[in-house]
Short mmCIF file of C-alpha atoms and ligand atoms in Angstrom, two decimals:
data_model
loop_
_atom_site.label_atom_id
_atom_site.label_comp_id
_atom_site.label_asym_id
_atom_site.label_seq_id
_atom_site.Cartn_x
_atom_site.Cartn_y
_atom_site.Cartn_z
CA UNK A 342 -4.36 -61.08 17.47
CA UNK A 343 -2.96 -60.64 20.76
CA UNK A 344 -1.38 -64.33 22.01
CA UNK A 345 1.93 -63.55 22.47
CA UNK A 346 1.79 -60.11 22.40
CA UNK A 347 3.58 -58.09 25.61
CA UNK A 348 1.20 -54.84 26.96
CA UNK A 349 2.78 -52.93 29.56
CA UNK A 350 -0.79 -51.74 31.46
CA UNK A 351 -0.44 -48.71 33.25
CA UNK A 352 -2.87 -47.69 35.66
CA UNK A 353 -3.31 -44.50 37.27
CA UNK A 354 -4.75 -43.50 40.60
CA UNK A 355 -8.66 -43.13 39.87
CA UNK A 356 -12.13 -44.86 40.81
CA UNK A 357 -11.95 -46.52 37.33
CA UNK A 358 -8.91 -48.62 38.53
CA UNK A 359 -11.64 -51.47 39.26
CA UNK A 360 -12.28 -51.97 35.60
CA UNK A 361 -8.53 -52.48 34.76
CA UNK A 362 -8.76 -55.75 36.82
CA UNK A 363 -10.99 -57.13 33.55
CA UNK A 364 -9.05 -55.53 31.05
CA UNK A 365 -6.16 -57.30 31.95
CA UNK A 366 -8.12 -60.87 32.40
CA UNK A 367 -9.38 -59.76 28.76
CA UNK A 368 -5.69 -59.68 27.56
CA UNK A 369 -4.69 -62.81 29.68
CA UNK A 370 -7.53 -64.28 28.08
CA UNK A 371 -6.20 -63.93 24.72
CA UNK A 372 -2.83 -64.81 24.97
CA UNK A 373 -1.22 -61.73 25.92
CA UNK A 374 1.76 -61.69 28.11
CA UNK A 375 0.63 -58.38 30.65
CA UNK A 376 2.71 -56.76 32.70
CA UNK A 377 1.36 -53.60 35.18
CA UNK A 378 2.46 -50.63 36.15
CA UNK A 379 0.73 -48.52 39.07
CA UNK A 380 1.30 -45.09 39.82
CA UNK A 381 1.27 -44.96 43.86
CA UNK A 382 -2.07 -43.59 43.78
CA UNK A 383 -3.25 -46.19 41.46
CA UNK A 384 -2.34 -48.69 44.95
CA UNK A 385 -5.06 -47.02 46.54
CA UNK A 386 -7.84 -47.94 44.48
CA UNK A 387 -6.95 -51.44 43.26
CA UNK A 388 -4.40 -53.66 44.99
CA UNK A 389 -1.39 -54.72 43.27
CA UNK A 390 -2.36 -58.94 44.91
CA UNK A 391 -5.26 -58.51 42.48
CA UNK A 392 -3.14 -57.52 39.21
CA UNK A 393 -0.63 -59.50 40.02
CA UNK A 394 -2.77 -62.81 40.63
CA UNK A 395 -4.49 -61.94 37.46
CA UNK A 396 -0.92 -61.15 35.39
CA UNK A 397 1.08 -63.81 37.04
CA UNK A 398 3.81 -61.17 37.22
CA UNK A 399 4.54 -58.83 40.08
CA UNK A 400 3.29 -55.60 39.76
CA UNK A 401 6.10 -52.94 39.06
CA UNK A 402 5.33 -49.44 40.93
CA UNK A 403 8.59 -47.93 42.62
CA UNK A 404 11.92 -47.68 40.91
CA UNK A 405 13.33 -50.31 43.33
CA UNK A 406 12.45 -53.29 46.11
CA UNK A 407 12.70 -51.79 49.29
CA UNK A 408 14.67 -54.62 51.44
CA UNK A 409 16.52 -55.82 48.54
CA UNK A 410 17.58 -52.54 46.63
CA UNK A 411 16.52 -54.39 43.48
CA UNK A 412 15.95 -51.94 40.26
CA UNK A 413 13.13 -52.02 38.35
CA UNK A 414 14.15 -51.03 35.09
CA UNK A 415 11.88 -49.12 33.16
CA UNK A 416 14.30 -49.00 30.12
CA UNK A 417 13.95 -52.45 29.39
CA UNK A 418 10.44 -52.84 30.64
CA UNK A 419 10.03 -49.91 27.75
CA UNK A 420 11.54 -52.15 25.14
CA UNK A 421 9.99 -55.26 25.99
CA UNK A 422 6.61 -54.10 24.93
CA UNK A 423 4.68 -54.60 21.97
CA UNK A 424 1.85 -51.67 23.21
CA UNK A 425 1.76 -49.64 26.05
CA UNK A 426 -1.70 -48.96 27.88
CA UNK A 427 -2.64 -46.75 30.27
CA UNK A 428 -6.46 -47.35 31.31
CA UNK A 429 -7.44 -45.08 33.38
CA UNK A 430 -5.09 -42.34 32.59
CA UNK A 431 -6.11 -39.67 35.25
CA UNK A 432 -6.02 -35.90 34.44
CA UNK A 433 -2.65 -35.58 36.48
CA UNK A 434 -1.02 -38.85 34.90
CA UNK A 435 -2.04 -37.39 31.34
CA UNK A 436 -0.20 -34.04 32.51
CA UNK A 437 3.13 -35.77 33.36
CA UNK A 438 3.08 -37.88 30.18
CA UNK A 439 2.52 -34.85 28.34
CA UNK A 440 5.28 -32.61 29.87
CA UNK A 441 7.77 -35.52 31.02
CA UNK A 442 7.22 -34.90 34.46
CA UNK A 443 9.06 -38.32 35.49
CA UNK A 444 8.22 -38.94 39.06
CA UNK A 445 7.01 -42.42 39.28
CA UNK A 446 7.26 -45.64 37.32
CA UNK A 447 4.55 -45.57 34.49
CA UNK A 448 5.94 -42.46 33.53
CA UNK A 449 9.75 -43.41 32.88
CA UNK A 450 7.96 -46.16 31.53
CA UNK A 451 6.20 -44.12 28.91
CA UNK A 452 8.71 -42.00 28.19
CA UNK A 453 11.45 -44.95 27.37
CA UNK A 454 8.86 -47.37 25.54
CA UNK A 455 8.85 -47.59 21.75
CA UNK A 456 6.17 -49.16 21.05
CA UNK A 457 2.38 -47.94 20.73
CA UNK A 458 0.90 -46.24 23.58
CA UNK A 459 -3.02 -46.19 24.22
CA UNK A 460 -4.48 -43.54 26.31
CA UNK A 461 -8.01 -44.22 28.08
CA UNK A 462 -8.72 -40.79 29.92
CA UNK A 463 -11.05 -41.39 33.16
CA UNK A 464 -12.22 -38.12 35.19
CA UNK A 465 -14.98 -36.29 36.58
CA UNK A 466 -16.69 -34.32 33.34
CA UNK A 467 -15.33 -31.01 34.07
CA UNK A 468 -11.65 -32.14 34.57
CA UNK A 469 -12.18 -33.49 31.31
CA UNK A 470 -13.57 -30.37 29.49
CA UNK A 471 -11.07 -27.59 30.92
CA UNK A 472 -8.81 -26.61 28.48
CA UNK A 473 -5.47 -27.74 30.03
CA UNK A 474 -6.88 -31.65 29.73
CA UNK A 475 -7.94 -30.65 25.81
CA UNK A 476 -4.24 -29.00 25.42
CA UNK A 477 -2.46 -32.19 27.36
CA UNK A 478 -4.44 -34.80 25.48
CA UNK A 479 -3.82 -32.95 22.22
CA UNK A 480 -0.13 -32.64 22.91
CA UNK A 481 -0.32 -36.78 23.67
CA UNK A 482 -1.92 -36.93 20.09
CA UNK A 483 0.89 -35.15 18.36
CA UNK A 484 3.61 -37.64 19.58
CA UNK A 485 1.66 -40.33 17.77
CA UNK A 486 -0.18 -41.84 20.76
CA UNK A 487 -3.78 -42.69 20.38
CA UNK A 488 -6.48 -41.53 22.51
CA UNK A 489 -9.33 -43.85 23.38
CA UNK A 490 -12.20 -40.95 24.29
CA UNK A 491 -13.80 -41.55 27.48
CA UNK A 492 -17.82 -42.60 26.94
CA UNK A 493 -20.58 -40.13 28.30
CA UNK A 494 -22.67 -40.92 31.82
CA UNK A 495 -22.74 -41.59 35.84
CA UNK A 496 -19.56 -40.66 37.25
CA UNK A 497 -18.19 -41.28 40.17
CA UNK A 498 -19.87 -37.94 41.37
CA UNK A 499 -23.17 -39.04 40.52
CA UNK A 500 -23.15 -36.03 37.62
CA UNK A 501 -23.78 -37.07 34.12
CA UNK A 502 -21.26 -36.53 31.22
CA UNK A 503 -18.19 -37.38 29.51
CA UNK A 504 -15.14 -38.26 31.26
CA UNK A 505 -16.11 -42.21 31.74
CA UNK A 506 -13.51 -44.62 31.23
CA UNK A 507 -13.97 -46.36 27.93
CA UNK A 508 -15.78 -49.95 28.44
CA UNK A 509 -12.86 -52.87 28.88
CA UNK A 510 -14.18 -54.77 25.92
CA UNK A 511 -14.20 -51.62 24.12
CA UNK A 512 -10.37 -50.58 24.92
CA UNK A 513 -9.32 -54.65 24.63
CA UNK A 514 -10.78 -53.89 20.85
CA UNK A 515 -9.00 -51.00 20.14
CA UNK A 516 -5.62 -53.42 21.14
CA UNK A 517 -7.29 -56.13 19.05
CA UNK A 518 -7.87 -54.43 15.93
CA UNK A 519 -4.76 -52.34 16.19
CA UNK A 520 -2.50 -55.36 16.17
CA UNK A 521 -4.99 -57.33 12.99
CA UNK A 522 -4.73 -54.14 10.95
CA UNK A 523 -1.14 -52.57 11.10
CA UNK A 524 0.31 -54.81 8.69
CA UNK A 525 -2.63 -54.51 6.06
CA UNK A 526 -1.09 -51.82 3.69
CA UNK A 527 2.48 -52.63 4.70
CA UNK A 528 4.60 -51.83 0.97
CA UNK A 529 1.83 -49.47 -0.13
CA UNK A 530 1.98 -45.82 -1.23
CA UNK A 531 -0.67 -43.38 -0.22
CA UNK A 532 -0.97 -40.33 -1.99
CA UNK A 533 -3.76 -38.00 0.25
CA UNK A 534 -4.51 -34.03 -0.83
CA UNK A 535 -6.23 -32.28 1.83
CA UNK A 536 -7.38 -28.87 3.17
CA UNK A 537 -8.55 -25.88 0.88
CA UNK A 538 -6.39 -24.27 -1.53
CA UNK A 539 -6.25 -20.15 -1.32
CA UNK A 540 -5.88 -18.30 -4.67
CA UNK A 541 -4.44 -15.12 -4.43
CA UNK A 542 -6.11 -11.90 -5.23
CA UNK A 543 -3.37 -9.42 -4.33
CA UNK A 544 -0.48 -9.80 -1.46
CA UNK A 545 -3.11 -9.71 1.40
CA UNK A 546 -6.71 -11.22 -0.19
CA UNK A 547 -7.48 -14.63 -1.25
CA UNK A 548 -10.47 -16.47 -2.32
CA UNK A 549 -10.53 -19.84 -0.39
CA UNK A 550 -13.25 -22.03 1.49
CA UNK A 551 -14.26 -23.63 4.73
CA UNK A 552 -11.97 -27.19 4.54
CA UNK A 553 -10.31 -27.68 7.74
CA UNK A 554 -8.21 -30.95 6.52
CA UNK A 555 -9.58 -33.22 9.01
CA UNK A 556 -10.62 -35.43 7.00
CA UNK A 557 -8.36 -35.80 4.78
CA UNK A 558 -5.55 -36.15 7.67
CA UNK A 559 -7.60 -38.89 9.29
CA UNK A 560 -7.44 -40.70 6.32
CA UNK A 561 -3.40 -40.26 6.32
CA UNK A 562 -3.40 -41.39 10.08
CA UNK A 563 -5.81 -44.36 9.59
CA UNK A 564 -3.71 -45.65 6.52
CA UNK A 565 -0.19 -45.22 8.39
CA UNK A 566 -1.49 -46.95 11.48
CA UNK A 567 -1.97 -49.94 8.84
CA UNK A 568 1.74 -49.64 7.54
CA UNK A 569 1.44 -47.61 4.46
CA UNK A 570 3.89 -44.86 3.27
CA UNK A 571 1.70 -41.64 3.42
CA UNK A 572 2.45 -38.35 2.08
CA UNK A 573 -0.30 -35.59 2.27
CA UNK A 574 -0.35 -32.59 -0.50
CA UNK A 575 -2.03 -30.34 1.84
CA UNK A 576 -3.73 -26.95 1.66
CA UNK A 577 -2.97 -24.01 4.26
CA UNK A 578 -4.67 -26.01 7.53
CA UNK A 579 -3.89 -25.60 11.07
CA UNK A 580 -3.66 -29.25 11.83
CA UNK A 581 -0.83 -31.51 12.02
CA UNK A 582 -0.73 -35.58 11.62
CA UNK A 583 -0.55 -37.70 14.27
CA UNK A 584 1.23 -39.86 13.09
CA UNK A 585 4.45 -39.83 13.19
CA UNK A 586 5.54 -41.41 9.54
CA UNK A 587 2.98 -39.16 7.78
CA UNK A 588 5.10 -36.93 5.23
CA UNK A 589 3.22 -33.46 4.69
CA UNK A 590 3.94 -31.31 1.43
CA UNK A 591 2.38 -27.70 1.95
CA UNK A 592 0.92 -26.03 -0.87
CA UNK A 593 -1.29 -23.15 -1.23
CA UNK A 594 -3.04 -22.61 -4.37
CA UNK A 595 -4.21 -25.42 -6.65
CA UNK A 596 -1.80 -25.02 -9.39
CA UNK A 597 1.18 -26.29 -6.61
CA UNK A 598 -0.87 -29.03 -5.06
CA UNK A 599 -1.40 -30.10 -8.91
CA UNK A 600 2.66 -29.74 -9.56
CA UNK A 601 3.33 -31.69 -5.64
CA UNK A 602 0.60 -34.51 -6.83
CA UNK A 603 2.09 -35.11 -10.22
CA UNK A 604 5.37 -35.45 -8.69
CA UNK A 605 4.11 -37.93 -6.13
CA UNK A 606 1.23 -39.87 -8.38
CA UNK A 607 3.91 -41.81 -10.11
CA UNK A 608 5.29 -43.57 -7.24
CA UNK A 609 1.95 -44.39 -5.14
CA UNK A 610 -0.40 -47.32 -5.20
CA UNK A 611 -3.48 -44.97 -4.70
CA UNK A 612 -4.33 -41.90 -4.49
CA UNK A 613 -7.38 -40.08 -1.96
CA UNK A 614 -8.20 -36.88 -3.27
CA UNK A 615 -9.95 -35.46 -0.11
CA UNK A 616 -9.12 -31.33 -0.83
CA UNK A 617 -11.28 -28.86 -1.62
CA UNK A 618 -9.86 -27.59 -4.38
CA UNK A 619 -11.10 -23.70 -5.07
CA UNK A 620 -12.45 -23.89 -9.17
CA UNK A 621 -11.54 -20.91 -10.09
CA UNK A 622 -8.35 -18.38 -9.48
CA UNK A 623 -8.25 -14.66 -10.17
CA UNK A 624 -6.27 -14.43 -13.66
CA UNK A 625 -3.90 -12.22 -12.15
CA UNK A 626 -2.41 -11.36 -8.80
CA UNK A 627 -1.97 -8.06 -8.27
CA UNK A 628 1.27 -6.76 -7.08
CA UNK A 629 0.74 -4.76 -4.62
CA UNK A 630 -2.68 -4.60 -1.98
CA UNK A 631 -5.45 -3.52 -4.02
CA UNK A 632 -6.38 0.14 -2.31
CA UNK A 633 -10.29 1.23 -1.43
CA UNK A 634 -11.09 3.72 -3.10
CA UNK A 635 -14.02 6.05 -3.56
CA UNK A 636 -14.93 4.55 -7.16
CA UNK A 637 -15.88 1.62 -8.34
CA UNK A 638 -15.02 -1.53 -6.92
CA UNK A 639 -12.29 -3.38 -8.64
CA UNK A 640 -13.28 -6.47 -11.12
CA UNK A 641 -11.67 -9.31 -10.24
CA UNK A 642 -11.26 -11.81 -13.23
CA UNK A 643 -11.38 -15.36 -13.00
CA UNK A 644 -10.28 -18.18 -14.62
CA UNK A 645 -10.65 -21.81 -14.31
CA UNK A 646 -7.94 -24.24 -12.15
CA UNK A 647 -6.66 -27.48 -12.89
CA UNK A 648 -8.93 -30.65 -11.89
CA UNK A 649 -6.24 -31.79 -9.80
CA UNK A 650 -8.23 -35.45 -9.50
CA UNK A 651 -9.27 -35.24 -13.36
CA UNK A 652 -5.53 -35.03 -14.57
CA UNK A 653 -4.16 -38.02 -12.15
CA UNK A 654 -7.16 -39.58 -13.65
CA UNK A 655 -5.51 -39.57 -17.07
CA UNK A 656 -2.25 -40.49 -15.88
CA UNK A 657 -3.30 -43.55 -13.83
CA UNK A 658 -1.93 -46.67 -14.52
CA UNK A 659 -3.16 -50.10 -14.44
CA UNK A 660 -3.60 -51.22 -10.35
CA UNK A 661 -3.06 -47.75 -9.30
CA UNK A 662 -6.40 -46.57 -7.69
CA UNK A 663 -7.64 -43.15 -7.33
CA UNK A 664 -10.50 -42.22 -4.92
CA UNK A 665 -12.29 -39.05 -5.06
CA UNK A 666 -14.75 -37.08 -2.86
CA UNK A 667 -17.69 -35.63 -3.69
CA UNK A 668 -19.40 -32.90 -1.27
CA UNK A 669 -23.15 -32.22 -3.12
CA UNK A 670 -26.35 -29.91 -2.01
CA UNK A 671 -28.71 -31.77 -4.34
CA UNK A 672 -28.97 -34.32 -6.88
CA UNK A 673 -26.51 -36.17 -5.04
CA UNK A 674 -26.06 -39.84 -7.04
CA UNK A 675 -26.18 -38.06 -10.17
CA UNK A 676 -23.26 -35.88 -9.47
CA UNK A 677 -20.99 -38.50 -7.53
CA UNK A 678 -21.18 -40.87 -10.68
CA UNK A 679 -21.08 -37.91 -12.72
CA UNK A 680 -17.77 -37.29 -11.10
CA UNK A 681 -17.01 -40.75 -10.91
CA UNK A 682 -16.93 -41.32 -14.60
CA UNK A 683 -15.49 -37.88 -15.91
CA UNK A 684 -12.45 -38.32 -13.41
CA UNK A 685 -11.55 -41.98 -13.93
CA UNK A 686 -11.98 -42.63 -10.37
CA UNK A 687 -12.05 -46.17 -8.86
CA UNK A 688 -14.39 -44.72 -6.20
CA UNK A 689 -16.10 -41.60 -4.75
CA UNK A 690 -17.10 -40.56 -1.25
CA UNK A 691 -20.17 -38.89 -0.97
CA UNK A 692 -21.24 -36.26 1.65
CA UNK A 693 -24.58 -34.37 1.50
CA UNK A 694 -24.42 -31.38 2.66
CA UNK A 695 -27.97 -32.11 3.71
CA UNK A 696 -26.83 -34.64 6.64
CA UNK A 697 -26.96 -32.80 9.62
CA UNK A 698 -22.54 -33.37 10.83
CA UNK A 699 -21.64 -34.04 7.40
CA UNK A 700 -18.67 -31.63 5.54
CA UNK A 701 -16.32 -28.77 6.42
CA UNK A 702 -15.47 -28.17 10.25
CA UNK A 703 -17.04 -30.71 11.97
CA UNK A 704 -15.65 -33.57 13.71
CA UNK A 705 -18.03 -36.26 12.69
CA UNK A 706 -18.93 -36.97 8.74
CA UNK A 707 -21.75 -39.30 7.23
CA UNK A 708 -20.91 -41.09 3.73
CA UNK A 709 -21.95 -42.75 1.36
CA UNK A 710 -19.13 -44.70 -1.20
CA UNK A 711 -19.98 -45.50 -4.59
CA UNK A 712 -17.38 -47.74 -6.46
CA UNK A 713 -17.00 -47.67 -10.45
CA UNK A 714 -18.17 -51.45 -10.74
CA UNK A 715 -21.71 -49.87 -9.22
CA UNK A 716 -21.37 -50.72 -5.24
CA UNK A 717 -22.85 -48.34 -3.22
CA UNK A 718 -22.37 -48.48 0.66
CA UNK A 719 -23.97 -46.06 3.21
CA UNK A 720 -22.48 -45.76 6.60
CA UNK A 721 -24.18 -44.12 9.32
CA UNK A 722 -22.79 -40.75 11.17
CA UNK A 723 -19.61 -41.13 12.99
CA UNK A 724 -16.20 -39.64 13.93
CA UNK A 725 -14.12 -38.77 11.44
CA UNK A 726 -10.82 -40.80 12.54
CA UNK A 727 -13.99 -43.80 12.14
CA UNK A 728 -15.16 -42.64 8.37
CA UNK A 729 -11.70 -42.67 7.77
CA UNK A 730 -11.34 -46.86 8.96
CA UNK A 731 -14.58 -47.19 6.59
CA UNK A 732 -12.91 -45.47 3.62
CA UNK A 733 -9.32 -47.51 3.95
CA UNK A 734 -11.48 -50.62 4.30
CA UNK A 735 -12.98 -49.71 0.94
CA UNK A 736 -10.14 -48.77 -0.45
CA UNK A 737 -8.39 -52.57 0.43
CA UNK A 738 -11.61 -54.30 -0.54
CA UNK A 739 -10.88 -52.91 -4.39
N1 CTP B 848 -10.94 -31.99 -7.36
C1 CTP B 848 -9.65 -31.78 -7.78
N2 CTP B 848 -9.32 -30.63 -8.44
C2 CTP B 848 -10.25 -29.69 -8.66
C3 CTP B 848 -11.56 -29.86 -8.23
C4 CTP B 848 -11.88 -31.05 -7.57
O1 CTP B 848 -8.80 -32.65 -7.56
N3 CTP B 848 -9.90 -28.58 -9.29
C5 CTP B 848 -11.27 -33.26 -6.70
C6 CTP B 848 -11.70 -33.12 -5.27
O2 CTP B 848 -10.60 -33.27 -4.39
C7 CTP B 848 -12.70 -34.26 -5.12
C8 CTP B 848 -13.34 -34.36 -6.50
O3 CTP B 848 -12.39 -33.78 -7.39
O4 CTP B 848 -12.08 -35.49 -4.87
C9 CTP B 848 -14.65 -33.66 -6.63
O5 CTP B 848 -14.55 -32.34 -6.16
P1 CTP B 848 -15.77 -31.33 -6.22
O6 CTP B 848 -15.31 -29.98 -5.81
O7 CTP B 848 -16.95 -31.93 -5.53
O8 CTP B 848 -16.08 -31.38 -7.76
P2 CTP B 848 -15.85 -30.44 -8.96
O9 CTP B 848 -15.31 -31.30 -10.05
O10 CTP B 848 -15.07 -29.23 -8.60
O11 CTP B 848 -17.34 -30.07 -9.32
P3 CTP B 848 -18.36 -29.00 -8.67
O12 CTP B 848 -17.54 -28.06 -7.82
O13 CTP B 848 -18.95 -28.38 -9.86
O14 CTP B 848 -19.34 -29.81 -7.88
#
């Protein structure tokens, strides 16, 4: 998927710069036309002779050529690219990307290219785990660029952890499947609900639950990387998308994610219904903040919310596909076709709340997906952002 493709490959000054020299033979390899960028500390671990022999294109690193005033421009160089990488991406180069500190070449680069930009992090383990890397990396992720997380063991100072660059084969695959997949829902309409919903008890109370949205805005990101139109109905979370052409509707209770998703169903070619949807809402609200007092304690009435998945259910019409989720404690199968059937669904995720990493808050998830014809898949325990690959690849093989 790559011949013909042009990667701008950034490298940044750190011990990892020896492994860039067989990334870039592994894009060469393929077809790609490669074109580096060193920061001037990057020069001191890996010679530009090397890259450049390897690219068969000089290697750009200062904004002109000394003896012949020549500039380089990083404007065009920006445009020219199909997908920007920068492997390794030291702590300090993943600071100035992050802030626009422009004081060298890969980072005018970065901040005039349009295209995709991967990010393969490489630094001693406890660079990697202080909380200005977590904030920097996490402000890269909200301007859409994707972070390949460095790989656990030996570093450089002999102590044991994460903060490895990511294997060449492994980053020339994320390149490789990025450019095979982005077209794959190109013309499609994603409908995704996400997050809890809170249901008000008075003006300060609610009664909510423990859904952070993660998954349900991985499954957003992974469908928008492959081209689709995505619009999330989403609960009160504290997460954003991140990716940039993800629409977000914010709704609280499940009454307005039920009026958002019946404005949106009509218009989508499938719908993921990923929230956690509270069943019940107090019958009332009360007006004003319910006061302690020294007598009883208040009676709060319930009664029962819309099945926000149930109701597109009956609406759906032919090709439209609606996925559900099912999170269970016991008798699992049963109640995923259960819900399968009574919803209409075209498929249902299952997670146990018995799998250890599986459900609310964490960053990993284990599933199992059950589709109406009587497929049932289970996929072992990964990442999120990865259950949500396994789900869109279920969702285009119906
Ligand atoms: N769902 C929904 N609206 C609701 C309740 C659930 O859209 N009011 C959706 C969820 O987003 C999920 C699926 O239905 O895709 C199953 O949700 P779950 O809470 O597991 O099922 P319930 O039908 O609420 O059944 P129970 O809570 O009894 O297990």
């Amino acid at each position: 998927m790559l011949k013909g493709k042009h990667i701008i490959l950034g490298i940044s000054g750190g011990i990892a710069a020896y492994k860039s020299a067989s990334l870039l033979r592994l894009f060469i390899k393929a077809g790609a036309e490669v074109q580096v960028v060193m920061t001037p500390s990057g020069k001191e671990f890996i010679t530009p002779v090397t890259l450049s022999a390897l690219s068969g294109k000089p290697v750009v690193s200062e904004f002109f050529t000394a003896n012949t005033g020549e500039w380089h421009s990083h404007v065009d160089l920006g445009l020219w690219a199909d997908a920007m990488v920068i492997a390794p991406a030291t702590a300090s180069t993943i600071a100035k990307m992050a802030n626009g500190v422009a004081d060298n070449m890969l980072i005018t680069t970065y901040l005039s290219a349009k295209a995709p930009v991967f990010v393969a992090p490489a630094m001693d383990l406890d660079m990697f785990a202080h909380p200005t890397t977590t904030r920097n990396l996490n402000l890269l992720r909200s301007y859409g660029n994707t972070i390949i997380e460095p790989a656990s063991g030996e570093l450089a100072s002999h102590l044991v952890g994460k903060g490895r660059m990511e294997e060449p084969e492994n980053i020339f695959k994320v390149l490789d499947d990025f450019f095979s997949r982005r077209d794959e829902l190109k013309g499609k309409n994603l409908l995704v609900t996400a997050g809890p919903t809170y249901e008000k008890i008075d003006p300060v109370r609610f009664i909510g639950n423990y859904s952070t949205g993660k998954m349900g805005y991985a499954i957003a990101d992974e469908a928008a990387s492959r081209g689709a139109e995505v619009v999330i109905v989403s609960g009160p979370v504290d997460i954003a998308p991140s990716h940039p052409s993800v629409k977000v509707v914010k709704v609280e209770s499940a009454r307005e994610m039920l009026a958002a998703c019946e404005e949106e169903f009509p218009s989508v070619d499938c719908a993921v219904m990923c929230a956690a949807v509270a069943d019940y809402a107090p019958a009332e609200c009360a007006e004003s903040k319910i006061k302690r007092e020294d007598s009883e304690p208040p009676v709060i009435h319930l009664v029962k919310n819309p099945d926000i998945a149930k109701a597109l259910g009956q609406k759906k019409r032919d090709g439209q596909k609606l996925i559900g989720f099912a999170l269970e404690t016991d008798h699992e199968f049963d109640n995923a076709m259960k819900k399968l059937r009574s919803k209409n669904l075209d498929m249902i995720v299952l997670n146990s709340l018995r799998d250890k990493g599986a459900g609310f808050g964490t960053d990993t998830n284990k599933i199992t997906i059950f589709t109406a014809d009587g497929k049932e898949t289970a996929f072992a325990l990964k990442s999120k952002r990865e259950v949500a690959a396994d789900i869109i690849d279920s969702i285009i093989n119906l």
